[in-house]
Amino acid sequence: MTRKLFSLLPLSLLCAALLAGCASTPAPHGEVKGAEASSREMGQSDSNRVASLAMRANLDSLYLLMSKLYRRNPAEWKKTAASREEAEKKVKQAIEQRQAWPELQGKRDIQAMTLALSPEFKGDRVAAFIDATADMIIVAHGNKIEFFLVDGLDAQHLYNAARNVEIAAWILSSRKNAAGAPLLLSDEIGSEARNLSFEREFGKIVGRLDLMAEFMTERYRRAGISYVQNLLGGSFLQFLPVR
């Protein structure tokens, strides 16, 4: 019966069925990869290393958002560069070298974010927004991108940075310019297209910042508990002689 059924099916239908079966198979999503070992790690504690990795991941997320925003808003990179690639390179260099973005008029962190997201801003809004947001996050980390044994982080500053990113994402999706258009085209929800990749990337940044804030709070709390445990261990957790 089965052979008769397949013999009656047109070849095109058989091909379609095979393709549907292949499509149902989950696509490979890669594998986790750790950073390469470096001699600089000798001056880092475990928490320093985690903070450094989280910071690098947040900057990479901002660079990805910059690239996506430039693709959706090509008029922005044309204000400051001859190509999108050149514009992205300039912004990355300014962030990594801690140089103030010229169009932000010397403003830094949250003041720069406010200017970049104001309807009246006429410069390259993508560059200004990404640079200002990166600067705000770096300032929240004590003005550092990489962390060593002498460095400490303020959990409340990290928490505040996470809320600032949430506010910025909301402003970006809701505020209009003088002409009534969005400040920048980002997420898209329509009958024919649905693109929430911007929201997801902002969410990753917020999640990392919140996790680091909790981690730093827990770290200091656990340090106190460990101290008490060590004191108690001296009296109660020692092995007793058996001979």
Coordinates of N, CA and C in Angstrom, one line a residue:
M1 N 0.8 -1.2 0.0 CA 0.0 0.0 0.0 C 0.9 1.3 0.0
T2 N 1.9 1.2 0.8 CA 2.8 2.4 0.9 C 3.5 2.6 -0.4
R3 N 4.0 1.5 -1.0 CA 4.7 1.7 -2.3 C 3.8 2.2 -3.3
K4 N 2.6 1.8 -3.4 CA 1.6 2.3 -4.4 C 1.4 3.7 -4.2
L5 N 1.3 4.2 -2.9 CA 1.0 5.6 -2.6 C 2.1 6.4 -3.1
F6 N 3.4 6.0 -2.8 CA 4.5 6.8 -3.3 C 4.7 6.8 -4.8
S7 N 4.3 5.8 -5.4 CA 4.4 5.7 -6.9 C 3.4 6.6 -7.6
L8 N 2.3 7.0 -6.9 CA 1.3 7.9 -7.4 C 1.6 9.3 -7.2
L9 N 2.5 9.6 -6.2 CA 2.9 11.0 -5.9 C 3.8 11.6 -7.0
P10 N 3.5 12.8 -7.4 CA 4.4 13.4 -8.4 C 5.8 13.7 -7.8
L11 N 6.8 13.7 -8.6 CA 8.2 13.9 -8.1 C 8.3 15.2 -7.4
S12 N 7.6 16.3 -7.8 CA 7.7 17.6 -7.2 C 7.2 17.5 -5.7
L13 N 6.1 16.7 -5.5 CA 5.6 16.6 -4.1 C 6.5 15.9 -3.2
L14 N 7.2 14.8 -3.8 CA 8.2 14.1 -3.0 C 9.3 15.0 -2.6
C15 N 9.8 15.8 -3.5 CA 10.9 16.8 -3.2 C 10.4 17.8 -2.2
A16 N 9.2 18.2 -2.3 CA 8.7 19.2 -1.3 C 8.6 18.6 0.1
A17 N 8.2 17.3 0.2 CA 8.2 16.6 1.4 C 9.5 16.4 2.0
L18 N 10.5 16.1 1.2 CA 11.9 15.9 1.7 C 12.4 17.2 2.2
L19 N 12.2 18.3 1.5 CA 12.6 19.6 1.9 C 12.0 20.1 3.3
A20 N 10.7 19.8 3.4 CA 10.0 20.1 4.7 C 10.6 19.3 5.8
G21 N 11.0 18.1 5.6 CA 11.6 17.3 6.6 C 13.0 17.9 7.0
C22 N 13.7 18.3 6.0 CA 15.0 19.0 6.3 C 14.9 20.3 7.1
A23 N 13.8 21.0 6.7 CA 13.6 22.3 7.4 C 13.2 22.2 8.8
S24 N 12.6 21.0 9.2 CA 12.2 20.8 10.6 C 13.4 20.5 11.5
T25 N 14.5 20.2 10.9 CA 15.7 19.8 11.7 C 16.4 21.1 12.2
P26 N 16.6 21.2 13.5 CA 17.2 22.5 14.0 C 18.5 22.8 13.4
A27 N 18.7 24.1 13.1 CA 20.0 24.5 12.5 C 21.1 24.5 13.6
P28 N 22.3 24.3 13.2 CA 23.4 24.3 14.2 C 23.6 25.8 14.7
H29 N 23.8 26.0 16.0 CA 23.9 27.3 16.6 C 25.3 27.5 17.1
G30 N 26.3 26.8 16.7 CA 27.7 27.0 17.1 C 27.9 26.4 18.5
E31 N 29.0 26.8 19.1 CA 29.4 26.4 20.4 C 30.1 27.5 21.2
V32 N 30.1 27.4 22.5 CA 30.7 28.4 23.3 C 32.2 28.4 23.1
K33 N 32.8 29.6 23.1 CA 34.2 29.8 22.9 C 34.7 30.8 23.9
G34 N 35.8 30.3 24.6 CA 36.4 31.2 25.6 C 37.4 32.1 25.0
A35 N 37.8 33.2 25.7 CA 38.8 34.1 25.2 C 40.2 33.4 25.3
E36 N 41.1 33.9 24.5 CA 42.4 33.3 24.5 C 43.2 33.8 25.7
A37 N 44.0 32.9 26.2 CA 44.8 33.2 27.5 C 45.7 34.4 27.2
S38 N 45.9 35.2 28.2 CA 46.8 36.4 28.1 C 47.6 36.6 29.4
S39 N 48.8 37.1 29.2 CA 49.7 37.3 30.4 C 49.0 38.4 31.3
R40 N 48.2 39.2 30.8 CA 47.5 40.2 31.6 C 46.6 39.6 32.6
E41 N 46.1 38.4 32.4 CA 45.3 37.7 33.4 C 45.9 37.5 34.7
M42 N 47.3 37.5 34.7 CA 48.0 37.3 36.0 C 47.7 38.3 37.0
G43 N 47.3 39.5 36.5 CA 46.9 40.6 37.4 C 45.4 40.7 37.7
Q44 N 44.7 39.7 37.4 CA 43.2 39.7 37.5 C 42.7 38.6 38.4
S45 N 41.8 39.0 39.3 CA 41.1 38.0 40.0 C 39.9 37.4 39.2
D46 N 39.2 36.4 39.7 CA 38.1 35.9 38.9 C 37.1 36.9 38.6
S47 N 36.8 37.8 39.6 CA 35.7 38.8 39.4 C 36.2 39.8 38.4
N48 N 37.5 40.2 38.4 CA 38.1 41.1 37.5 C 37.9 40.5 36.0
R49 N 38.2 39.2 35.9 CA 38.1 38.6 34.6 C 36.6 38.6 34.1
V50 N 35.7 38.3 35.0 CA 34.3 38.3 34.6 C 33.8 39.7 34.2
A51 N 34.3 40.7 35.0 CA 33.9 42.1 34.6 C 34.5 42.5 33.3
S52 N 35.7 42.1 33.0 CA 36.3 42.4 31.7 C 35.6 41.8 30.6
L53 N 35.2 40.5 30.7 CA 34.5 39.8 29.7 C 33.1 40.4 29.4
A54 N 32.5 40.8 30.5 CA 31.1 41.4 30.4 C 31.2 42.7 29.7
M55 N 32.2 43.5 30.0 CA 32.4 44.8 29.4 C 32.7 44.6 27.9
R56 N 33.5 43.7 27.5 CA 33.8 43.5 26.1 C 32.6 43.0 25.4
A57 N 31.8 42.2 26.0 CA 30.5 41.7 25.4 C 29.6 42.8 25.2
N58 N 29.5 43.8 26.2 CA 28.6 44.9 26.0 C 29.0 45.9 24.9
L59 N 30.3 46.1 24.8 CA 30.8 46.9 23.7 C 30.6 46.3 22.4
D60 N 30.8 45.0 22.3 CA 30.5 44.3 21.0 C 29.0 44.4 20.7
S61 N 28.1 44.3 21.7 CA 26.7 44.5 21.4 C 26.4 45.9 20.9
L62 N 27.0 46.9 21.5 CA 26.8 48.2 21.0 C 27.3 48.4 19.5
Y63 N 28.5 47.8 19.2 CA 29.0 47.8 17.9 C 28.1 47.1 16.9
L64 N 27.5 46.0 17.3 CA 26.5 45.4 16.5 C 25.2 46.2 16.3
L65 N 24.8 46.9 17.3 CA 23.6 47.8 17.2 C 24.0 48.9 16.3
M66 N 25.2 49.5 16.4 CA 25.6 50.6 15.5 C 25.6 50.1 14.0
S67 N 26.1 49.0 13.7 CA 26.1 48.5 12.4 C 24.6 48.3 11.9
K68 N 23.8 47.8 12.7 CA 22.4 47.5 12.3 C 21.6 48.9 12.1
L69 N 21.9 49.8 13.0 CA 21.3 51.2 12.9 C 21.8 51.9 11.6
Y70 N 23.0 51.8 11.3 CA 23.5 52.4 10.1 C 22.9 51.8 8.9
R71 N 22.7 50.5 8.9 CA 22.1 49.8 7.7 C 20.6 50.3 7.5
R72 N 19.9 50.5 8.6 CA 18.5 51.0 8.5 C 18.4 52.5 8.4
N73 N 19.5 53.2 8.7 CA 19.5 54.7 8.6 C 20.8 55.2 7.9
P74 N 20.9 54.9 6.6 CA 22.2 55.2 5.9 C 22.5 56.7 5.8
A75 N 21.4 57.5 6.0 CA 21.6 59.0 5.9 C 22.5 59.5 7.1
E76 N 22.6 58.7 8.2 CA 23.4 59.1 9.3 C 24.9 59.0 9.1
W77 N 25.3 57.9 8.6 CA 26.8 57.7 8.4 C 27.3 58.7 7.3
K78 N 26.4 59.1 6.4 CA 26.8 60.0 5.3 C 27.2 61.4 5.8
K79 N 26.8 61.7 7.1 CA 27.0 63.0 7.7 C 28.5 63.1 8.1
T80 N 29.1 62.0 8.4 CA 30.5 62.1 8.9 C 31.5 61.2 8.2
A81 N 31.1 60.4 7.3 CA 32.1 59.5 6.6 C 31.7 59.2 5.2
A82 N 32.7 58.7 4.4 CA 32.5 58.4 3.0 C 31.8 57.0 2.8
S83 N 31.8 56.2 3.9 CA 31.2 54.8 3.8 C 30.8 54.4 5.2
R84 N 29.9 53.4 5.2 CA 29.4 52.9 6.5 C 30.6 52.3 7.3
E85 N 31.4 51.6 6.6 CA 32.6 50.9 7.3 C 33.5 52.0 8.0
E86 N 33.7 53.1 7.3 CA 34.6 54.1 7.8 C 33.9 54.8 9.0
A87 N 32.6 55.0 9.0 CA 31.9 55.6 10.1 C 32.0 54.7 11.3
E88 N 31.8 53.4 11.1 CA 31.8 52.5 12.2 C 33.2 52.4 12.8
K89 N 34.2 52.5 12.0 CA 35.6 52.5 12.5 C 35.9 53.7 13.3
K90 N 35.4 54.9 12.9 CA 35.6 56.1 13.7 C 35.0 56.0 15.1
V91 N 33.8 55.5 15.1 CA 33.1 55.4 16.4 C 33.8 54.4 17.3
K92 N 34.2 53.3 16.8 CA 34.9 52.3 17.6 C 36.2 52.9 18.2
Q93 N 36.9 53.6 17.3 CA 38.2 54.2 17.8 C 38.0 55.2 18.9
A94 N 36.9 56.0 18.7 CA 36.6 57.0 19.8 C 36.3 56.3 21.1
I95 N 35.5 55.2 21.0 CA 35.1 54.6 22.3 C 36.3 53.9 22.9
E96 N 37.1 53.1 22.1 CA 38.2 52.3 22.7 C 39.3 53.2 23.2
Q97 N 39.5 54.4 22.6 CA 40.6 55.3 23.0 C 40.0 56.4 24.0
R98 N 38.8 56.3 24.3 CA 38.1 57.2 25.3 C 38.2 58.6 24.8
Q99 N 37.9 58.9 23.5 CA 37.9 60.2 22.9 C 36.5 60.7 22.8
A100 N 36.3 61.9 23.2 CA 34.9 62.5 23.1 C 34.5 62.6 21.7
W101 N 33.3 62.2 21.4 CA 32.7 62.4 20.0 C 32.5 63.9 19.7
P102 N 33.1 64.4 18.6 CA 33.0 65.9 18.4 C 31.6 66.5 18.4
E103 N 30.7 65.8 17.9 CA 29.3 66.3 17.8 C 28.6 66.4 19.1
L104 N 29.1 65.8 20.1 CA 28.5 65.8 21.4 C 28.9 67.0 22.3
Q105 N 29.6 67.9 21.7 CA 29.9 69.2 22.3 C 30.6 69.1 23.7
G106 N 31.4 68.1 23.9 CA 32.1 67.9 25.1 C 31.3 67.2 26.2
K107 N 30.1 66.9 26.0 CA 29.3 66.2 27.0 C 29.6 64.8 27.1
R108 N 29.5 64.2 28.3 CA 29.8 62.8 28.5 C 28.6 62.0 29.1
D109 N 28.7 60.8 29.2 CA 27.8 59.8 29.7 C 26.3 60.2 29.6
I110 N 25.6 60.4 30.7 CA 24.1 60.6 30.5 C 23.8 61.9 29.9
Q111 N 24.6 63.0 30.0 CA 24.4 64.2 29.4 C 24.5 64.1 27.8
A112 N 25.5 63.3 27.5 CA 25.7 63.0 26.0 C 24.6 62.2 25.5
M113 N 24.1 61.2 26.2 CA 22.9 60.4 25.8 C 21.7 61.3 25.6
T114 N 21.5 62.2 26.5 CA 20.4 63.2 26.4 C 20.4 64.0 25.1
L115 N 21.6 64.5 24.8 CA 21.8 65.3 23.6 C 21.6 64.4 22.3
A116 N 22.2 63.2 22.3 CA 22.1 62.3 21.2 C 20.7 61.9 20.9
L117 N 19.8 61.9 21.9 CA 18.4 61.4 21.7 C 17.5 62.6 21.7
S118 N 18.0 63.8 21.6 CA 17.1 65.0 21.6 C 16.6 65.2 20.1
P119 N 15.4 65.5 19.9 CA 14.8 65.8 18.5 C 15.6 66.8 17.8
E120 N 16.2 67.8 18.5 CA 16.9 68.9 17.8 C 18.3 68.5 17.3
F121 N 18.8 67.4 17.7 CA 20.2 67.0 17.3 C 20.3 66.8 15.8
K122 N 21.3 67.4 15.2 CA 21.4 67.4 13.7 C 22.6 66.6 13.2
G123 N 23.4 66.1 14.1 CA 24.6 65.4 13.6 C 24.3 63.9 13.3
D124 N 25.4 63.1 13.3 CA 25.2 61.7 13.0 C 24.7 61.1 14.3
R125 N 23.4 60.8 14.4 CA 22.7 60.4 15.6 C 23.2 59.0 16.0
V126 N 23.4 58.1 15.0 CA 23.8 56.8 15.3 C 25.2 56.8 16.1
A127 N 26.1 57.5 15.5 CA 27.5 57.6 16.1 C 27.4 58.3 17.5
A128 N 26.6 59.3 17.6 CA 26.5 60.0 18.9 C 25.8 59.1 20.0
F129 N 24.8 58.4 19.6 CA 24.0 57.6 20.5 C 24.9 56.4 21.0
I130 N 25.6 55.7 20.1 CA 26.4 54.6 20.4 C 27.6 55.1 21.3
D131 N 28.2 56.1 20.9 CA 29.4 56.6 21.7 C 28.9 57.1 23.1
A132 N 27.8 57.8 23.2 CA 27.4 58.2 24.5 C 27.0 57.1 25.4
T133 N 26.3 56.1 24.8 CA 25.9 54.9 25.6 C 27.1 54.1 26.1
A134 N 28.1 53.9 25.2 CA 29.3 53.2 25.6 C 30.0 54.0 26.7
D135 N 30.1 55.3 26.6 CA 30.7 56.2 27.6 C 30.0 56.1 28.9
M136 N 28.7 56.1 28.9 CA 27.9 55.9 30.1 C 28.3 54.6 30.8
I137 N 28.3 53.5 30.1 CA 28.6 52.2 30.6 C 30.0 52.1 31.2
I138 N 30.9 52.7 30.5 CA 32.3 52.7 30.9 C 32.5 53.5 32.2
V139 N 31.8 54.7 32.2 CA 31.9 55.5 33.4 C 31.3 54.8 34.6
A140 N 30.2 54.0 34.4 CA 29.6 53.2 35.5 C 30.6 52.2 36.0
H141 N 31.6 51.8 35.2 CA 32.6 50.8 35.6 C 33.8 51.5 36.1
G142 N 33.7 52.7 36.5 CA 34.9 53.4 37.0 C 35.8 53.9 36.0
N143 N 35.3 54.2 34.8 CA 36.1 54.7 33.6 C 37.1 53.7 33.1
K144 N 36.8 52.4 33.2 CA 37.7 51.4 32.8 C 37.0 50.4 31.9
I145 N 37.8 49.8 31.0 CA 37.3 48.7 30.1 C 37.8 47.4 30.5
E146 N 39.0 47.4 31.1 CA 39.6 46.1 31.6 C 39.9 46.3 33.1
F147 N 39.8 45.2 33.8 CA 39.9 45.4 35.3 C 40.9 44.4 35.9
F148 N 41.6 45.0 36.9 CA 42.7 44.2 37.6 C 42.5 44.3 39.1
L149 N 43.5 43.7 39.8 CA 43.3 43.5 41.2 C 43.0 44.7 42.0
V150 N 43.6 45.8 41.6 CA 43.4 47.1 42.3 C 42.1 47.8 42.0
D151 N 41.3 47.2 41.1 CA 40.1 47.9 40.7 C 38.9 47.3 41.5
G152 N 37.9 48.2 41.7 CA 36.6 47.8 42.3 C 35.5 48.4 41.5
L153 N 34.3 47.8 41.7 CA 33.1 48.3 40.9 C 32.0 48.6 41.9
D154 N 31.2 49.6 41.6 CA 30.1 50.0 42.4 C 28.8 49.3 41.9
A155 N 28.2 48.5 42.7 CA 27.1 47.7 42.2 C 25.9 48.7 41.8
Q156 N 25.7 49.7 42.6 CA 24.6 50.6 42.3 C 24.8 51.4 41.0
H157 N 26.1 51.7 40.7 CA 26.4 52.4 39.4 C 26.0 51.4 38.2
L158 N 26.4 50.2 38.4 CA 26.1 49.2 37.3 C 24.6 49.0 37.2
Y159 N 23.9 49.0 38.3 CA 22.4 48.9 38.2 C 21.8 50.1 37.5
N160 N 22.3 51.3 37.9 CA 21.8 52.5 37.2 C 22.1 52.5 35.7
A161 N 23.3 52.0 35.3 CA 23.6 51.9 33.9 C 22.6 51.0 33.2
A162 N 22.2 49.9 33.8 CA 21.2 49.0 33.2 C 19.9 49.7 32.9
R163 N 19.5 50.5 33.9 CA 18.2 51.3 33.8 C 18.4 52.4 32.7
N164 N 19.6 53.0 32.6 CA 19.8 54.0 31.5 C 19.7 53.4 30.2
V165 N 20.2 52.1 30.0 CA 20.1 51.5 28.7 C 18.6 51.2 28.4
E166 N 17.8 50.8 29.4 CA 16.4 50.5 29.2 C 15.7 51.8 28.7
I167 N 16.0 52.9 29.4 CA 15.4 54.2 29.1 C 15.8 54.6 27.6
A168 N 17.0 54.4 27.3 CA 17.5 54.8 26.0 C 16.8 54.0 24.9
A169 N 16.6 52.7 25.1 CA 16.0 51.8 24.1 C 14.5 52.3 24.0
W170 N 13.9 52.6 25.1 CA 12.5 53.1 25.0 C 12.4 54.4 24.2
I171 N 13.2 55.3 24.5 CA 13.2 56.6 23.8 C 13.4 56.4 22.3
L172 N 14.4 55.5 22.0 CA 14.7 55.3 20.6 C 13.5 54.7 19.8
S173 N 12.7 54.0 20.5 CA 11.5 53.3 19.8 C 10.3 54.2 19.8
S174 N 10.3 55.2 20.6 CA 9.0 56.0 20.8 C 9.1 57.5 20.5
R175 N 10.3 58.1 20.6 CA 10.4 59.5 20.4 C 10.4 59.9 19.0
K176 N 9.9 61.0 18.6 CA 9.8 61.5 17.2 C 10.7 62.7 17.1
N177 N 11.1 63.0 15.8 CA 11.8 64.2 15.6 C 10.9 65.3 15.2
A178 N 11.4 66.5 14.8 CA 10.5 67.6 14.5 C 9.6 67.4 13.4
A179 N 9.9 66.4 12.5 CA 9.1 66.1 11.3 C 8.1 65.0 11.6
G180 N 8.1 64.5 12.9 CA 7.2 63.5 13.2 C 7.6 62.1 12.9
A181 N 8.8 61.9 12.5 CA 9.4 60.6 12.2 C 10.2 60.1 13.3
P182 N 10.4 58.8 13.4 CA 11.3 58.2 14.5 C 12.7 58.8 14.5
L183 N 13.3 59.0 15.6 CA 14.6 59.5 15.7 C 15.6 58.6 14.8
L184 N 15.4 57.3 15.0 CA 16.1 56.3 14.2 C 15.2 55.1 13.9
L185 N 15.3 54.6 12.7 CA 14.6 53.3 12.4 C 15.3 52.2 13.1
S186 N 14.6 51.4 13.9 CA 15.2 50.3 14.6 C 14.3 49.0 14.4
D187 N 13.6 48.6 15.5 CA 12.8 47.4 15.4 C 11.6 47.7 14.5
E188 N 11.1 46.7 13.9 CA 10.0 46.8 12.9 C 9.0 45.7 13.2
I189 N 7.7 46.1 13.4 CA 6.6 45.2 13.6 C 5.5 45.5 12.6
G190 N 5.3 44.7 11.6 CA 4.3 44.9 10.6 C 3.6 43.7 10.2
S191 N 2.7 43.8 9.2 CA 2.0 42.6 8.7 C 2.9 41.7 7.9
E192 N 3.9 42.3 7.3 CA 4.8 41.5 6.4 C 6.2 41.3 7.0
A193 N 6.5 42.1 8.0 CA 7.9 42.0 8.6 C 7.8 42.1 10.1
R194 N 8.7 41.4 10.8 CA 8.8 41.5 12.2 C 10.3 41.4 12.6
N195 N 10.8 42.5 13.0 CA 12.3 42.5 13.4 C 12.4 43.1 14.7
L196 N 12.7 42.3 15.7 CA 12.9 42.7 17.1 C 14.4 42.5 17.5
S197 N 15.3 42.5 16.6 CA 16.7 42.2 16.9 C 17.3 43.3 17.7
F198 N 16.9 44.5 17.5 CA 17.4 45.6 18.3 C 17.0 45.5 19.8
E199 N 15.8 45.2 20.0 CA 15.3 45.0 21.4 C 16.1 43.9 22.1
R200 N 16.3 42.8 21.4 CA 17.0 41.6 21.9 C 18.4 42.0 22.3
E201 N 19.1 42.8 21.5 CA 20.5 43.2 21.8 C 20.6 44.1 22.9
F202 N 19.6 45.1 23.0 CA 19.6 46.0 24.2 C 19.3 45.1 25.4
G203 N 18.5 44.1 25.3 CA 18.2 43.3 26.4 C 19.4 42.5 26.9
K204 N 20.3 42.1 26.0 CA 21.5 41.4 26.4 C 22.4 42.3 27.3
I205 N 22.5 43.6 26.8 CA 23.3 44.6 27.6 C 22.7 44.8 29.0
V206 N 21.4 45.0 29.0 CA 20.8 45.2 30.3 C 21.0 44.0 31.2
G207 N 20.8 42.8 30.7 CA 21.0 41.6 31.5 C 22.4 41.4 32.0
R208 N 23.4 41.7 31.2 CA 24.8 41.6 31.7 C 25.1 42.6 32.8
L209 N 24.6 43.9 32.6 CA 24.8 44.9 33.7 C 24.1 44.5 35.0
D210 N 22.9 44.0 34.9 CA 22.2 43.6 36.1 C 22.9 42.4 36.8
L211 N 23.3 41.5 36.0 CA 24.0 40.4 36.6 C 25.3 40.8 37.3
M212 N 26.1 41.7 36.6 CA 27.3 42.2 37.3 C 27.0 43.0 38.5
A213 N 25.9 43.7 38.6 CA 25.5 44.5 39.8 C 25.2 43.5 40.9
E214 N 24.4 42.4 40.6 CA 24.1 41.4 41.6 C 25.4 40.7 42.0
F215 N 26.3 40.4 41.1 CA 27.5 39.7 41.4 C 28.4 40.5 42.3
M216 N 28.5 41.8 42.1 CA 29.3 42.6 42.9 C 28.7 42.7 44.3
T217 N 27.4 42.8 44.4 CA 26.7 42.9 45.7 C 27.0 41.6 46.5
E218 N 26.8 40.5 45.8 CA 27.0 39.2 46.4 C 28.4 38.9 46.8
R219 N 29.3 39.5 46.0 CA 30.8 39.3 46.3 C 31.1 39.9 47.6
Y220 N 30.7 41.1 47.9 CA 31.0 41.7 49.1 C 30.3 41.1 50.3
R221 N 29.1 40.6 50.1 CA 28.4 39.9 51.1 C 29.1 38.6 51.5
R222 N 29.4 37.9 50.4 CA 30.1 36.6 50.7 C 31.5 36.7 51.3
A223 N 32.1 37.9 51.0 CA 33.4 38.1 51.7 C 33.3 38.1 53.2
G224 N 32.2 38.8 53.7 CA 32.0 38.8 55.1 C 31.6 37.5 55.7
I225 N 30.8 36.7 54.9 CA 30.5 35.4 55.4 C 31.7 34.5 55.4
S226 N 32.5 34.6 54.4 CA 33.7 33.7 54.3 C 34.7 34.1 55.5
Y227 N 34.7 35.3 55.9 CA 35.6 35.7 57.0 C 35.1 35.1 58.3
V228 N 33.8 35.1 58.5 CA 33.2 34.5 59.7 C 33.4 32.9 59.7
Q229 N 33.2 32.3 58.5 CA 33.4 30.9 58.4 C 34.9 30.5 58.7
N230 N 35.8 31.3 58.3 CA 37.2 31.1 58.5 C 37.5 31.1 60.0
L231 N 36.9 32.1 60.7 CA 37.1 32.2 62.2 C 36.5 31.0 62.9
L232 N 35.3 30.6 62.5 CA 34.7 29.5 63.1 C 35.4 28.2 62.8
G233 N 35.9 28.1 61.5 CA 36.6 27.0 61.1 C 37.9 26.7 61.9
G234 N 38.5 27.8 62.5 CA 39.7 27.6 63.3 C 39.4 26.8 64.5
S235 N 38.1 26.9 65.0 CA 37.8 26.2 66.3 C 37.0 24.9 66.1
F236 N 36.1 25.0 65.1 CA 35.1 23.9 65.0 C 35.3 22.9 63.8
L237 N 36.0 23.4 62.8 CA 36.1 22.6 61.6 C 37.5 21.9 61.4
Q238 N 38.2 21.7 62.5 CA 39.5 21.1 62.4 C 39.3 19.6 62.7
F239 N 40.1 18.7 62.1 CA 40.0 17.3 62.4 C 40.6 17.1 63.8
L240 N 40.1 16.1 64.5 CA 40.5 15.7 65.8 C 41.5 14.6 65.8
P241 N 42.5 14.6 66.7 CA 43.5 13.5 66.7 C 42.8 12.2 67.0
V242 N 43.3 11.1 66.5 CA 42.8 9.8 66.7 C 43.9 8.9 67.3
R243 N 45.0 9.4 67.6 CA 46.0 8.6 68.3 C 47.0 9.4 69.1

